[in-house]
Backbone as JSON, one array per atom type, in Angstrom:
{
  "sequence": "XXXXXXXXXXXXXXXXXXXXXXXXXXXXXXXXXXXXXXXXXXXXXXXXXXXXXXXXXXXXXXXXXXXXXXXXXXXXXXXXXXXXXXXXXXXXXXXXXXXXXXXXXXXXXXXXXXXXXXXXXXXXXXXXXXXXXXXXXXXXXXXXXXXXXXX",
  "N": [[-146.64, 75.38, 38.02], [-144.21, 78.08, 38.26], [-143.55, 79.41, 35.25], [-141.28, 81.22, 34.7], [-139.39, 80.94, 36.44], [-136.97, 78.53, 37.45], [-136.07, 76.26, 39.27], [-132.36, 75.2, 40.54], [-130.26, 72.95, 41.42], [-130.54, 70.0, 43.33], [-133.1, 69.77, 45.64], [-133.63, 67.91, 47.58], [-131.42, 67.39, 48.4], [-130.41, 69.99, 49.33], [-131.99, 70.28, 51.48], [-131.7, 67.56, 52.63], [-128.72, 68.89, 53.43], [-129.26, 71.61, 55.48], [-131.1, 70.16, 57.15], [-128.86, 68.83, 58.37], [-127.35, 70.49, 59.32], [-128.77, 71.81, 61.03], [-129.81, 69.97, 63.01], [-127.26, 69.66, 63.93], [-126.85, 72.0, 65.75], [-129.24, 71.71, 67.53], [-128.25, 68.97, 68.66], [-125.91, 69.62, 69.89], [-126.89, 71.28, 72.08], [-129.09, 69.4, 73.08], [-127.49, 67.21, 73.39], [-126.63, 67.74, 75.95], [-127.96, 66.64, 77.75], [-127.16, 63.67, 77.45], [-128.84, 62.68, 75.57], [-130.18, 62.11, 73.01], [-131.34, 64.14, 69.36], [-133.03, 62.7, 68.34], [-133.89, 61.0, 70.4], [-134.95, 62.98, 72.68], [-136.92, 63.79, 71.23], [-139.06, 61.64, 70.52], [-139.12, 60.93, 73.45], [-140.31, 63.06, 74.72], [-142.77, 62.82, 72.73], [-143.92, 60.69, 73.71], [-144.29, 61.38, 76.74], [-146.25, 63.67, 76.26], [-147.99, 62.09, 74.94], [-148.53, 59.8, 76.18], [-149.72, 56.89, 78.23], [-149.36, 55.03, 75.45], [-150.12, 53.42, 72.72], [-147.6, 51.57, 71.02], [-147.89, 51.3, 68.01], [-149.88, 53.01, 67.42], [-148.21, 55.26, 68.43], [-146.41, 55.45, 66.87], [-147.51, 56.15, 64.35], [-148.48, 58.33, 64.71], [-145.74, 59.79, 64.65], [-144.63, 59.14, 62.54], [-143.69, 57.69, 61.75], [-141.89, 53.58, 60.85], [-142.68, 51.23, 62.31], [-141.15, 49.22, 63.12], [-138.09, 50.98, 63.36], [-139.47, 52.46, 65.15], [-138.94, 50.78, 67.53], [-136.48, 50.23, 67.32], [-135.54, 52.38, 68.83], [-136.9, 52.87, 70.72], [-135.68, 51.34, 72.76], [-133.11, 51.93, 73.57], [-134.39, 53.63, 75.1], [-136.02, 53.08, 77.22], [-134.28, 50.85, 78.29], [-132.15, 52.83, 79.77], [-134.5, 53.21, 81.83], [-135.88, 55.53, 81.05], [-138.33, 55.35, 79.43], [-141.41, 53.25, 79.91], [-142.01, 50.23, 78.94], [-145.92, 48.7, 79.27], [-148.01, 46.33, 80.08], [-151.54, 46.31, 78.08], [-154.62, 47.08, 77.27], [-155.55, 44.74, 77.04], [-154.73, 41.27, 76.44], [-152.8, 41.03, 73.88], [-151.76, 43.49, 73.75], [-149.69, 46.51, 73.83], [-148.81, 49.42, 76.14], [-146.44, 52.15, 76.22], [-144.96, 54.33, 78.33], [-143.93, 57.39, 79.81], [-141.83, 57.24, 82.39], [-140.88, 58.07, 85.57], [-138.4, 59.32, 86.05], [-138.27, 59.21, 83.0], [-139.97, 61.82, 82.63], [-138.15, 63.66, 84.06], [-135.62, 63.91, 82.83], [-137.17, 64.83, 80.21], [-137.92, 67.11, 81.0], [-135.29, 68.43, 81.82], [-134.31, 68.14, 79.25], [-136.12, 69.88, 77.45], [-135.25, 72.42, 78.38], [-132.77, 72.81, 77.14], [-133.48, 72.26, 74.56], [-135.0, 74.69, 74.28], [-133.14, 76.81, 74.33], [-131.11, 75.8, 71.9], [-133.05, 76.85, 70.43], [-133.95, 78.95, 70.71], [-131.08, 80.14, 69.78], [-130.84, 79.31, 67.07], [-132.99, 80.82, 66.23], [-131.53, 83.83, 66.83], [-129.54, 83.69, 64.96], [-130.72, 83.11, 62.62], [-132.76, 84.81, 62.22], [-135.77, 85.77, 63.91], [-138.22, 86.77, 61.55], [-137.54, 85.35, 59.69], [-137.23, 82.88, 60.72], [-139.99, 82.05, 61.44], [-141.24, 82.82, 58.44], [-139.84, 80.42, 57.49], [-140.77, 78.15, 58.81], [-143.24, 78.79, 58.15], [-143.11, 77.89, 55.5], [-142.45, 75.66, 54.99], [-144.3, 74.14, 56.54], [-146.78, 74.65, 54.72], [-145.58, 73.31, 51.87], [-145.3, 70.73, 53.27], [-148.28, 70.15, 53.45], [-148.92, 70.02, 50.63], [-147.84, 68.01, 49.95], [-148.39, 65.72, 51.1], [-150.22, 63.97, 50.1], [-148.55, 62.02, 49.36], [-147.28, 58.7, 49.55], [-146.8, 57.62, 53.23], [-143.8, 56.67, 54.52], [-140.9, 55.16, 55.87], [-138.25, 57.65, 56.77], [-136.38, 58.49, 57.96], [-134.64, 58.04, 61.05]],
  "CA": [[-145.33, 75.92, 38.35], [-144.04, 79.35, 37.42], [-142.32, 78.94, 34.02], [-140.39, 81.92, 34.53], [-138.38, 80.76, 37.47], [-136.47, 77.5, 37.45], [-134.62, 75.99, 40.28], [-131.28, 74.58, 39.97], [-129.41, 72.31, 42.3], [-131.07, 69.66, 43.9], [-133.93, 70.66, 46.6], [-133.39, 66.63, 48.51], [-129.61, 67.45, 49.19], [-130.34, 71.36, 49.74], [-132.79, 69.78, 52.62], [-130.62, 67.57, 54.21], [-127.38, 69.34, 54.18], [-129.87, 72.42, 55.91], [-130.87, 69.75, 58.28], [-127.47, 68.17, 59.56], [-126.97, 71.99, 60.21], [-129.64, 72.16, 62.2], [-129.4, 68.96, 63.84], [-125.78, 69.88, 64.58], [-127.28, 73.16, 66.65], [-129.72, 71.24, 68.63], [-128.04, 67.64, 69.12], [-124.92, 70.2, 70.59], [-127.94, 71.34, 73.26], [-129.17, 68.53, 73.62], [-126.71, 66.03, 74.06], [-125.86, 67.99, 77.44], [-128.41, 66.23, 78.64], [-127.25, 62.38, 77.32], [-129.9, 62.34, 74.97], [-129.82, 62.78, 71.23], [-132.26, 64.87, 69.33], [-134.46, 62.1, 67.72], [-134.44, 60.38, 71.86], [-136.02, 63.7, 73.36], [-138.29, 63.94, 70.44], [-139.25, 60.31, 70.89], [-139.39, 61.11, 74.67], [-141.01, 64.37, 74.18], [-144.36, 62.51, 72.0], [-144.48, 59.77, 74.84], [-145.0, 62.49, 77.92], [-147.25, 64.71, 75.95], [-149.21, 61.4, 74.85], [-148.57, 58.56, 77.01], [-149.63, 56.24, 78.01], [-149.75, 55.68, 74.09], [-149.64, 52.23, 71.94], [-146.22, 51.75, 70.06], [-148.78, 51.41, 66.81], [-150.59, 55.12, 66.92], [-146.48, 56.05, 68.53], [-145.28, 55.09, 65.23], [-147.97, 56.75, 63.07], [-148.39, 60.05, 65.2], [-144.27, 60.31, 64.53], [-144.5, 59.56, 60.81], [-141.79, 56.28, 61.38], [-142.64, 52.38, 60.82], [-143.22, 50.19, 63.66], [-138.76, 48.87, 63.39], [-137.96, 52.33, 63.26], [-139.85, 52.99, 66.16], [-139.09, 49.67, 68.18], [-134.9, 50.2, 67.69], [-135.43, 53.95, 68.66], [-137.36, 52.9, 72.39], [-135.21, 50.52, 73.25], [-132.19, 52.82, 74.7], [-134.82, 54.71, 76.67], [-136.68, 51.87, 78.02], [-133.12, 50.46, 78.95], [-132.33, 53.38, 80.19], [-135.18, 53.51, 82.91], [-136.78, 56.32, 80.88], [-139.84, 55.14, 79.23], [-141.57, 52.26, 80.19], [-143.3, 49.06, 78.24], [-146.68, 47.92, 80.02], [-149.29, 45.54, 79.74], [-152.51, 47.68, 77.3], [-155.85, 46.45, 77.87], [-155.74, 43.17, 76.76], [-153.09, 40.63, 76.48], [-152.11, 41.17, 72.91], [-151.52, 45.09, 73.34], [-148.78, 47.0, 75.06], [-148.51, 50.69, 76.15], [-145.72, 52.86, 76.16], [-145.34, 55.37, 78.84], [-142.63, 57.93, 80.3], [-141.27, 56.85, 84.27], [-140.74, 59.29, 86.49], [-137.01, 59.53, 85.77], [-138.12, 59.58, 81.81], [-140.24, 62.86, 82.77], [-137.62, 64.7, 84.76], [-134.76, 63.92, 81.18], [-137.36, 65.38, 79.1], [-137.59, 68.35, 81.47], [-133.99, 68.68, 81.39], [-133.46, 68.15, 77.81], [-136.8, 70.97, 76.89], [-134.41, 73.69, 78.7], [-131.88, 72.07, 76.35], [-134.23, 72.24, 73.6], [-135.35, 76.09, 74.51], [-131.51, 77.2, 74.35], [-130.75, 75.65, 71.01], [-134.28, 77.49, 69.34], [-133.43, 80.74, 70.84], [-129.61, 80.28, 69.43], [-131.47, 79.16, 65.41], [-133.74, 82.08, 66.03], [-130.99, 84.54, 66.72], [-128.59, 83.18, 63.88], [-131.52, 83.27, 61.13], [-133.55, 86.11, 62.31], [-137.09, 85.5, 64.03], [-138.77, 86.9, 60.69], [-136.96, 83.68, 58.88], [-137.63, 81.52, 61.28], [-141.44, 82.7, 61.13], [-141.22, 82.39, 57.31], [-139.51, 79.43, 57.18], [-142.34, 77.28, 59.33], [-144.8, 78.63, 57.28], [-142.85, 77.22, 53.71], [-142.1, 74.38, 55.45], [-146.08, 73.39, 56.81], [-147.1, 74.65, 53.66], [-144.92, 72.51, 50.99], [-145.86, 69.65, 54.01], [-149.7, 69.97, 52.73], [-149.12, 69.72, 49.5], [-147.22, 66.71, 49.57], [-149.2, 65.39, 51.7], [-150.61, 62.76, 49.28], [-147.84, 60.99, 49.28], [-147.01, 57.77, 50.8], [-146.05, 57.42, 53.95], [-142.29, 55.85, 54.45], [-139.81, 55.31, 56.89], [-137.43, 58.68, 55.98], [-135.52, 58.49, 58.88], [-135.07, 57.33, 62.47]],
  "C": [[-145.06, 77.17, 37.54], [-142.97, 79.06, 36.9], [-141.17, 79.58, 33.98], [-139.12, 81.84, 36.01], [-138.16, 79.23, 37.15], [-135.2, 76.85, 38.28], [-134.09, 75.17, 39.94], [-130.85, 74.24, 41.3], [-130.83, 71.29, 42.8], [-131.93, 69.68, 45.64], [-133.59, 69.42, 47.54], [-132.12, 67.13, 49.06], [-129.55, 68.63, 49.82], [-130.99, 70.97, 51.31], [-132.49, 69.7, 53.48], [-129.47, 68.04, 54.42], [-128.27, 70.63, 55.38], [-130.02, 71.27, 57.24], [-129.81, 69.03, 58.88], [-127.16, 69.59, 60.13], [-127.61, 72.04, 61.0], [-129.83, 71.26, 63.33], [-128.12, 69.82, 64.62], [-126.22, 70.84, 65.79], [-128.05, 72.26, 67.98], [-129.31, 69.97, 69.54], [-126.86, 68.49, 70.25], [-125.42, 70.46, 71.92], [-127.96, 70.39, 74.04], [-129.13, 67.29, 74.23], [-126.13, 66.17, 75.15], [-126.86, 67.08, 78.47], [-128.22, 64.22, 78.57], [-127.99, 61.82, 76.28], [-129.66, 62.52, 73.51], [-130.96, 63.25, 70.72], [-133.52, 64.22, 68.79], [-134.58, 61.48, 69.45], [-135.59, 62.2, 72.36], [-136.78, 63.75, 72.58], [-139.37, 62.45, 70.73], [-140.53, 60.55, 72.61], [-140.67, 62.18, 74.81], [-142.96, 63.69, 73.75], [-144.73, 61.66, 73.44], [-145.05, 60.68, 76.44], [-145.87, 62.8, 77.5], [-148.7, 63.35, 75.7], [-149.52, 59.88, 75.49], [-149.54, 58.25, 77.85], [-150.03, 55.57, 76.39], [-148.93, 53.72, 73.57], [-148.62, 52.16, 71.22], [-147.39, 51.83, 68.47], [-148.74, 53.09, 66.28], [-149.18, 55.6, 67.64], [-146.43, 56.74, 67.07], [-145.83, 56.19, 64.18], [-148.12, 57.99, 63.36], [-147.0, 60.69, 65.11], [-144.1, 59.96, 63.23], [-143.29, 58.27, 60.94], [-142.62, 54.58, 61.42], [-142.11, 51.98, 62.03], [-141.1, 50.2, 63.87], [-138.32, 49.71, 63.82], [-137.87, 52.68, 65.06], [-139.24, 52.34, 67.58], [-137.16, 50.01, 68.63], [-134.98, 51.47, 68.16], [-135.82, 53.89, 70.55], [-136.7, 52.24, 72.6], [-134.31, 50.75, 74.11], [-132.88, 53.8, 75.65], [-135.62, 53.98, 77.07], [-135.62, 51.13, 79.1], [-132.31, 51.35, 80.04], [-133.42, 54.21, 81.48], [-136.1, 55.03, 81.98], [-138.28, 56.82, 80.05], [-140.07, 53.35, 79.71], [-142.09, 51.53, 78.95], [-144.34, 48.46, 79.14], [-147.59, 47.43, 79.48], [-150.86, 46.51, 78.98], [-153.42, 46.42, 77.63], [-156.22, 45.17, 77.8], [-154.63, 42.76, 76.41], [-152.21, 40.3, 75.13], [-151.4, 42.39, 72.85], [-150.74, 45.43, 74.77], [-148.75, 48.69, 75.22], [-147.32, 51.24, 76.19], [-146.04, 53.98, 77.65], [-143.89, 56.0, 79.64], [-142.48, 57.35, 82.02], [-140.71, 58.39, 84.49], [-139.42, 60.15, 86.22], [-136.72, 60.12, 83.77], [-138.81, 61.35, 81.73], [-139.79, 64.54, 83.19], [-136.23, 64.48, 83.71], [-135.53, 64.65, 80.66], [-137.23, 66.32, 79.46], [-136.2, 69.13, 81.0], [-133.74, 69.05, 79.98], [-134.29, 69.34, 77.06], [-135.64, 72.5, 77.12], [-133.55, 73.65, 77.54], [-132.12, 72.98, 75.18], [-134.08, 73.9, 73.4], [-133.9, 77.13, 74.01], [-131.08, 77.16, 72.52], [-132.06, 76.83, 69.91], [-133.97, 78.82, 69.61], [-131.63, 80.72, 69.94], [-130.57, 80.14, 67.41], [-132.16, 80.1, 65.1], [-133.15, 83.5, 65.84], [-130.05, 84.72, 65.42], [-129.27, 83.69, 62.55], [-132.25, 84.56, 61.35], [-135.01, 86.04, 62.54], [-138.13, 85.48, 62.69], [-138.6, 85.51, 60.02], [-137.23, 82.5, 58.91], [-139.51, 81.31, 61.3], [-141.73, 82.03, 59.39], [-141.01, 80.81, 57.13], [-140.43, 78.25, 57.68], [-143.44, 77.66, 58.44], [-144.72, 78.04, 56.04], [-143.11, 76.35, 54.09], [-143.23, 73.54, 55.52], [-146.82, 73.75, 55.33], [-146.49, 73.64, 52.08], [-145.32, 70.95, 52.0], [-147.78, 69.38, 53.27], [-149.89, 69.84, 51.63], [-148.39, 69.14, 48.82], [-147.89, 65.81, 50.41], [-150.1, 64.0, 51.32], [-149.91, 61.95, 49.05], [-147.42, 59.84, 50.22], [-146.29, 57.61, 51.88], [-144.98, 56.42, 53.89], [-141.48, 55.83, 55.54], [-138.31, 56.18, 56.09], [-136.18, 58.5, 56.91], [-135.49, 58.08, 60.3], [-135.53, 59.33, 63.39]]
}
């Protein structure tokens, strides 16, 4: 660490007050479509990788199994992912329905709207920067244990 700098205030609270802001921007999006911003993300992994075991769900989204389980449940109920039978009769798949494919649609426009509005606000350069701190401070924490942080 460089001795000659020393940050002050806590970096955990600086985090999440940064993300309820940013939440706030995209959930505003994308609650036009019904959805909230951890459901299209949710939704979102299951299209791109569905038909997809709740297991490797859970661990390709960084959340424990509970997590994951109270999180599908309003879009399963909702008609917009399914639960089906996986290759054998202990294992189940996951997968979006037709109706869950044409929400995520919806809710990406959604999505698209709110990133162009965070991009204009902060300044492409920022937003540029800021993904690269971000994946970078991600790799070199990286050793640490996985946890359930949030839904």
């Amino acid at each position: 660490m460089d001795t000659a700098v020393k940050p002050q205030g806590c970096t955990n609270l600086k985090l999440r007050q940064l993300m309820r802001r940013v939440a706030q921007l995209y959930d505003a999006e994308v609650g036009k479509t019904g959805l909230r911003g951890t459901q299209y993300s949710l939704l979102s992994y299951v299209v791109k990788l569905g038909p997809i075991r709740p297991v490797d769900l859970a661990r390709t989204m960084k959340v424990d199994a509970s997590t994951l389980t109270r999180n599908l449940r309003p879009l399963i109920d909702a008609g917009l992912l399914a639960m089906e039978a996986g290759p054998d009769a202990r294992s189940r798949l996951v997968s979006a329905t037709p109706a869950g494919r044409d929400k995520r649609q919806e809710a990406q426009r959604r999505w698209r709207v709110a990133q162009e509005s965070l991009n204009r606000r902060l300044g492409a350069r920022r937003v540029v920067a800021l993904h690269a701190l971000l994946d970078e401070c991600q790799d070199l924490l990286a050793d640490l244990p996985e946890g359930d942080v949030d839904d």
